[in-house]
Every structure is written in structure tokens, then in C-alpha cells.
Amino acid sequence: MKNQTLFPLHNKGERAEAPHPAPQKSQDSTSAGVPQAHARRVYIETYGCQMNVSDSELIAGILTQSGHQTVSHIDDADVVLVNTCAIRENAETKVINRLQQLNHRKRRHPELIIGVCGCMAQHLRDRLLEVAPYVDMVMGPDAYRNLPMALNAVTSRDPFLGLRLDKSEDYADIASIRKEGIRAWLTIQRGCDKMCTFCIVPFVRGRERSLPLKLLVEDVEKLVEQGFKEVVLLGQTVNSYRDNGHDFGELLYAVSEVNGLERLRFTSPHPADATESMIDAIASCPRVCKHLHLPLQSGSTAVLERMRRTYTAEEYRALVEKLRERIPNIVLTTDIIVGFCGETEAEFMQTYHTMAEIRYDSAFMFKYSERAGTLAHKALPDDVPETEKGRRLKEIIELQEKISADINRALVGETVAVLVEGESRRDAENYHGKTDGFKTTVFPKQDSQIGDIVNVRVNNTTAHTLIGQISNIPCGGQQSLRL
Ligand code: 5AD
């Protein structure tokens, strides 16, 4: 992360300027009431989804605007902020373990400030201090504006709690600070109104709010100016986006027209909000990638009802059929939960058969994890035994691995357009990048450059990777071949 000097907070709808790389030490002035004598060096550690990655970039923006610095090595930090996830129990367990490690560090450096941000902070609230009493700050997703103030306040003995959810908080005036790269994530909507019974998100991220379309288009223009080639629009149910009558389809059209943008993606849409306008935009905007991550969760209508997903398995299948008719070769991926409350073997098998029928390119698959505070926790017993959840998960993983491997194998001999992202971790002679359908592809560099779109002939595949070689010179602009 880069350092940045003072930037005043701007009015809503108007963003502060993008960061300047010049690092500066503390100054004797104040911004937003923060005495700069206390400028801190902050290391941010991120767990969980892309939304959290995006929130960490926002936190970096807020801190640097008020005169603090972010640092990329923990040894250089006097504050560690852990940005957390609460979606499943193991996400929280991981963070608790990490906090214990940080406590060892704090014993060696007693002045170290430890802050917990994000969904787990909001979920556990002050109970977090019972398990981790050495934590100095607990800040939920709508409290980041108070981080500079909290950093000052923790000089006293009491921890700082920022846990108020605020429906009007969209951080529209804050300029996030991103690492340089090819792909930028852009939050277009915060919170969630869907109330799926298994899900903690509405309780920890509050109600849904969308950012203004005009501002988002300007953001994408700035991202392109900064050198990003691909933008991923983020929201909990990203396609329920709405701004003054503009829907998600219109946003896709508007953003995809930004000059110089190569690719546009979004995640994650909700099947119930898959409108004609969204499908039209994917079908007709060349820069919108032909990839849809469309969480199914369960193939059983009865389970979907208990989950309050607001669609039936039949409606979902009809949507997939429509998508494949309108956008041939669309790459479909999904999320699945097994072992949800009351899931019978027959209901599980409906999920299995739906996955076998739809043949997703890939899937994220989870065992149901009961979350305190959710509607399911209050009303439905978590009655599928852990071993049974494990068995069901293993079965669908095996099924999906086979499907993914088969789909990829069929691509041998084809040419795919790949946006080059960076050097392969395994072999510095190779680059890796993604196809339009978000498949990781590895190939010898030849004359290509990071940021190019190159045509790669696929020679070999696994369930998760395509391996090939550049089949012609880099095309640089819009690709003709999509996958
Ligand atoms: N247990 C297991 N998986 C969950 N997800 C959300 N909540 C839970 C839970 N309580 C999964 C869903 C969602 C993805 C982000 O995480 O599949 O789409």
C-alpha cells in the first residue's frame, strides 16, 4: 500500500483525489479533527471476500486522508487492523487464532494497537473482548470513518467500539487506495436486504444502499487512468443495484463504455434479480465478461424456501436456460450449501442432480454453518449431523471436480483470449492470466506484457487451470475469441 499525505474530507458524491505516492511523515496540522502529532503506521490484514478487500482499500483511504500511513510489512507497524469475515464459523476461528498470535507480538511491543474491523467485529461486538481482551478497537463496516478518531482515543485504557450500523453510510466521498495491478474491485452497493435465513450479512453489514451511477462511472474512468484494465463491480446482491431509477443493467452499459476499459465483471448477483436489463447488458456489451457467478445454494425448492431464497429450483433452471440461449458459451459458476437445516437425503440429491444437469464451470461449496443472530438460528434446528454434512460436501466436490475437469479438457486445441496479470508463481518464464470466463491460464511469456490481451492456444488442462502457448502476437484491444 502506498503512503499518502493529508486530504480533507470532501462532500458526499465528490471524491478526494487519488493518492500521490510521495510518502510523508506526520505534520502539525489536523484533518477532520485528527491531531497529526499522533500519525500512525498501520498494517491492514484482510480475511474473507472481495468486499473485505475493497473495504481494506477504503480503510487505507480514510487513514491516509487523515494523515496516517499504511505499511506493507507488519514489522513497520504500530497499528495492526484485522479486517474480518463472519460468514461461517471457521472464518471467525481463524481470526481468533490470528489475534492470539498478534497478542504475542503485543507482549513484546506493548504499545502495539490491535484493531478488529469488519463483519466479525460487528457480529461479536463487545463479546470479542471477552475472548481477546487485548484488542484495542472493534469497528464494524459502517464505522470506518471513525478510525482516525479511534486511533487517538485508544491512548486511554478503554477499547474503542464503533458498532453503529448506518443506512446512509456509503463512503461516497472517500478515495480508496489500491495496490497497482490489472484488476480493480469497485464497491457499488453496501449492505443487503435479502434476509436469506442462513446468512449473517444483513445483520453485520446493515441495509442495502447503492452508490450514485455518475460517481461510479467517474471512478471507473479514474481506475482506467491509473492503469487498471479490468474492473469488478461488487455488491452483496450486486444486481439489485438501483440509483434514482437506474438499474444494474444501465450501470453495466454506462460503465462498460468508459474508454480504455478492457473488461468488466461483477459479483455476486442474486438469481431473483436477474432482470432482462442485466441479461441484455451482458449479452450486448462486448466488454462485459460472459461469466456469471450465480449462487444456487440448493437444488431443492423446499430447502430454498427454508432458506428464503425467493426462487424455486425450477425458476433457477429456467433462468439458466434463458442465459444460455441468449449468451451462448456463458461461463456459469455457483455457490452451494449442503446440510442446511432439515436437509434430507432426497433434498441433497436434488442439489447433486441439479449440479450434474447444469454443469457449472466451477463452484464454491460449503457445509452449512449456523450463525448466531440469523433467522435460521432463531427458527430452524441445525439438525444435519456434522459427519453427514461432510459426506454430502465430499460428494458434490467430487462431482464438480469431474465436471470442471471435463469442461476444461474439451478446450484443448481451442484458442482463448487471456488478460495477462503477472508472473506464474511456479515458473518465472510463464505468465498467468484469466480468460473472459475467469479461467486461470498459464503460458510461456514470449513477447507478451502484463496488461496485454493475448490469444492462447490451450494444450493441456486441469480442473482449475488451462495451460497453453501464445498463438499469435498480443492483440491488445478487445478480444475476438471469448471464453
Ligand atoms: N453457512 C455456510 N455457507 C454460507 N454462506 C453464506 N452463509 C453461510 C452459512 N451460514 C455461503 C453461501 C454464499 C457464500 C458467500 O457463502 O453459499 O453464497
Coordinates of N, CA, C and O in Angstrom, one line a residue, residues 194-199 270 296-311 335-341 343 351 366 368 375-376 380:
K194 N -31.8 -8.9 1.6 CA -32.4 -10.1 1.1 C -32.9 -11.0 2.3 O -33.9 -11.7 2.1
M195 N -32.3 -11.1 3.4 CA -32.7 -11.9 4.5 C -32.8 -13.4 4.3 O -33.8 -14.0 4.7
C196 N -31.8 -13.9 3.6 CA -31.7 -15.4 3.5 C -31.5 -15.9 4.9 O -30.7 -15.3 5.7
T197 N -32.2 -17.0 5.3 CA -32.2 -17.4 6.7 C -30.9 -17.8 7.2 O -30.6 -17.8 8.4
F198 N -30.0 -18.3 6.3 CA -28.7 -18.8 6.8 C -27.7 -17.7 7.0 O -26.6 -18.0 7.5
C199 N -28.0 -16.5 6.5 CA -26.9 -15.6 6.2 C -26.8 -14.4 7.3 O -27.8 -13.8 7.6
H270 N -27.9 -12.0 -7.5 CA -28.9 -12.9 -6.9 C -29.8 -13.3 -8.0 O -30.3 -12.5 -8.8
L296 N -26.6 -20.8 -6.4 CA -27.8 -21.7 -6.4 C -28.2 -22.0 -5.0 O -29.4 -21.9 -4.6
Q297 N -27.3 -22.3 -4.1 CA -27.4 -22.7 -2.7 C -27.9 -24.1 -2.5 O -27.4 -24.9 -1.8
S298 N -29.1 -24.3 -3.2 CA -29.7 -25.7 -3.1 C -30.5 -26.0 -4.3 O -31.1 -25.1 -4.9
G299 N -30.5 -27.3 -4.7 CA -31.3 -27.6 -5.9 C -32.7 -28.1 -5.5 O -33.5 -28.5 -6.3
S300 N -33.0 -28.0 -4.2 CA -34.4 -28.4 -3.7 C -35.2 -27.1 -3.4 O -34.8 -26.3 -2.6
T301 N -36.4 -27.1 -4.0 CA -37.3 -25.9 -3.8 C -37.7 -25.8 -2.3 O -37.8 -24.7 -1.8
A302 N -37.9 -27.0 -1.7 CA -38.2 -26.9 -0.2 C -37.1 -26.3 0.6 O -37.4 -25.5 1.5
V303 N -35.9 -26.7 0.3 CA -34.8 -26.1 1.0 C -34.6 -24.6 0.7 O -34.4 -23.8 1.6
L304 N -34.8 -24.3 -0.6 CA -34.7 -22.9 -1.0 C -35.8 -22.1 -0.2 O -35.5 -20.9 0.2
E305 N -36.9 -22.7 0.0 CA -38.0 -21.9 0.8 C -37.5 -21.7 2.2 O -37.7 -20.6 2.7
R306 N -36.9 -22.8 2.8 CA -36.5 -22.7 4.2 C -35.3 -21.6 4.3 O -35.1 -21.0 5.3
M307 N -34.6 -21.5 3.2 CA -33.5 -20.5 3.1 C -34.0 -19.1 2.8 O -33.3 -18.2 2.8
R308 N -35.3 -19.0 2.4 CA -35.9 -17.8 1.9 C -35.1 -17.2 0.8 O -34.7 -16.0 0.8
R309 N -34.8 -18.0 -0.2 CA -34.1 -17.5 -1.3 C -34.9 -16.8 -2.4 O -34.4 -16.2 -3.3
T310 N -36.2 -16.9 -2.2 CA -37.2 -16.2 -3.1 C -37.2 -16.7 -4.5 O -37.8 -16.0 -5.4
Y311 N -36.7 -17.9 -4.8 CA -36.9 -18.5 -6.1 C -37.0 -20.0 -5.9 O -36.5 -20.5 -4.9
D335 N -22.5 -21.0 -5.9 CA -22.2 -21.3 -4.5 C -23.3 -22.3 -4.1 O -24.5 -22.2 -4.5
I336 N -22.8 -23.3 -3.3 CA -23.7 -24.4 -2.8 C -23.5 -24.5 -1.3 O -22.4 -24.5 -0.9
I337 N -24.6 -24.7 -0.6 CA -24.6 -25.0 0.8 C -25.2 -26.4 1.0 O -26.3 -26.7 0.5
V338 N -24.5 -27.3 1.6 CA -25.1 -28.6 2.0 C -25.3 -28.7 3.5 O -24.6 -28.1 4.2
G339 N -26.3 -29.5 3.8 CA -26.6 -29.8 5.2 C -27.3 -28.7 5.9 O -27.2 -28.5 7.1
F340 N -28.0 -27.9 5.1 CA -28.9 -26.8 5.7 C -30.0 -27.5 6.6 O -30.3 -28.6 6.4
C341 N -30.5 -26.7 7.5 CA -31.5 -27.2 8.5 C -32.5 -28.1 7.8 O -33.2 -27.7 6.9
E343 N -32.2 -30.6 5.9 CA -32.0 -31.2 4.5 C -32.0 -32.7 4.6 O -31.1 -33.3 5.2
T351 N -29.9 -31.3 -5.1 CA -28.8 -30.4 -5.4 C -27.8 -31.1 -6.3 O -27.3 -30.6 -7.3
F366 N -20.0 -25.4 0.4 CA -19.8 -25.2 1.8 C -20.8 -26.1 2.6 O -21.9 -26.4 2.2
Y368 N -23.2 -26.2 5.8 CA -23.9 -25.1 6.5 C -23.3 -24.9 7.9 O -23.0 -25.9 8.6
L375 N -31.9 -15.7 11.0 CA -33.2 -16.2 11.1 C -33.2 -17.7 11.3 O -34.0 -18.3 12.1
A376 N -32.4 -18.4 10.6 CA -32.3 -19.9 10.8 C -31.9 -20.3 12.2 O -32.5 -21.2 12.8
L380 N -34.9 -22.5 13.1 CA -34.7 -23.8 12.5 C -33.6 -24.6 13.1 O -32.4 -24.0 13.3

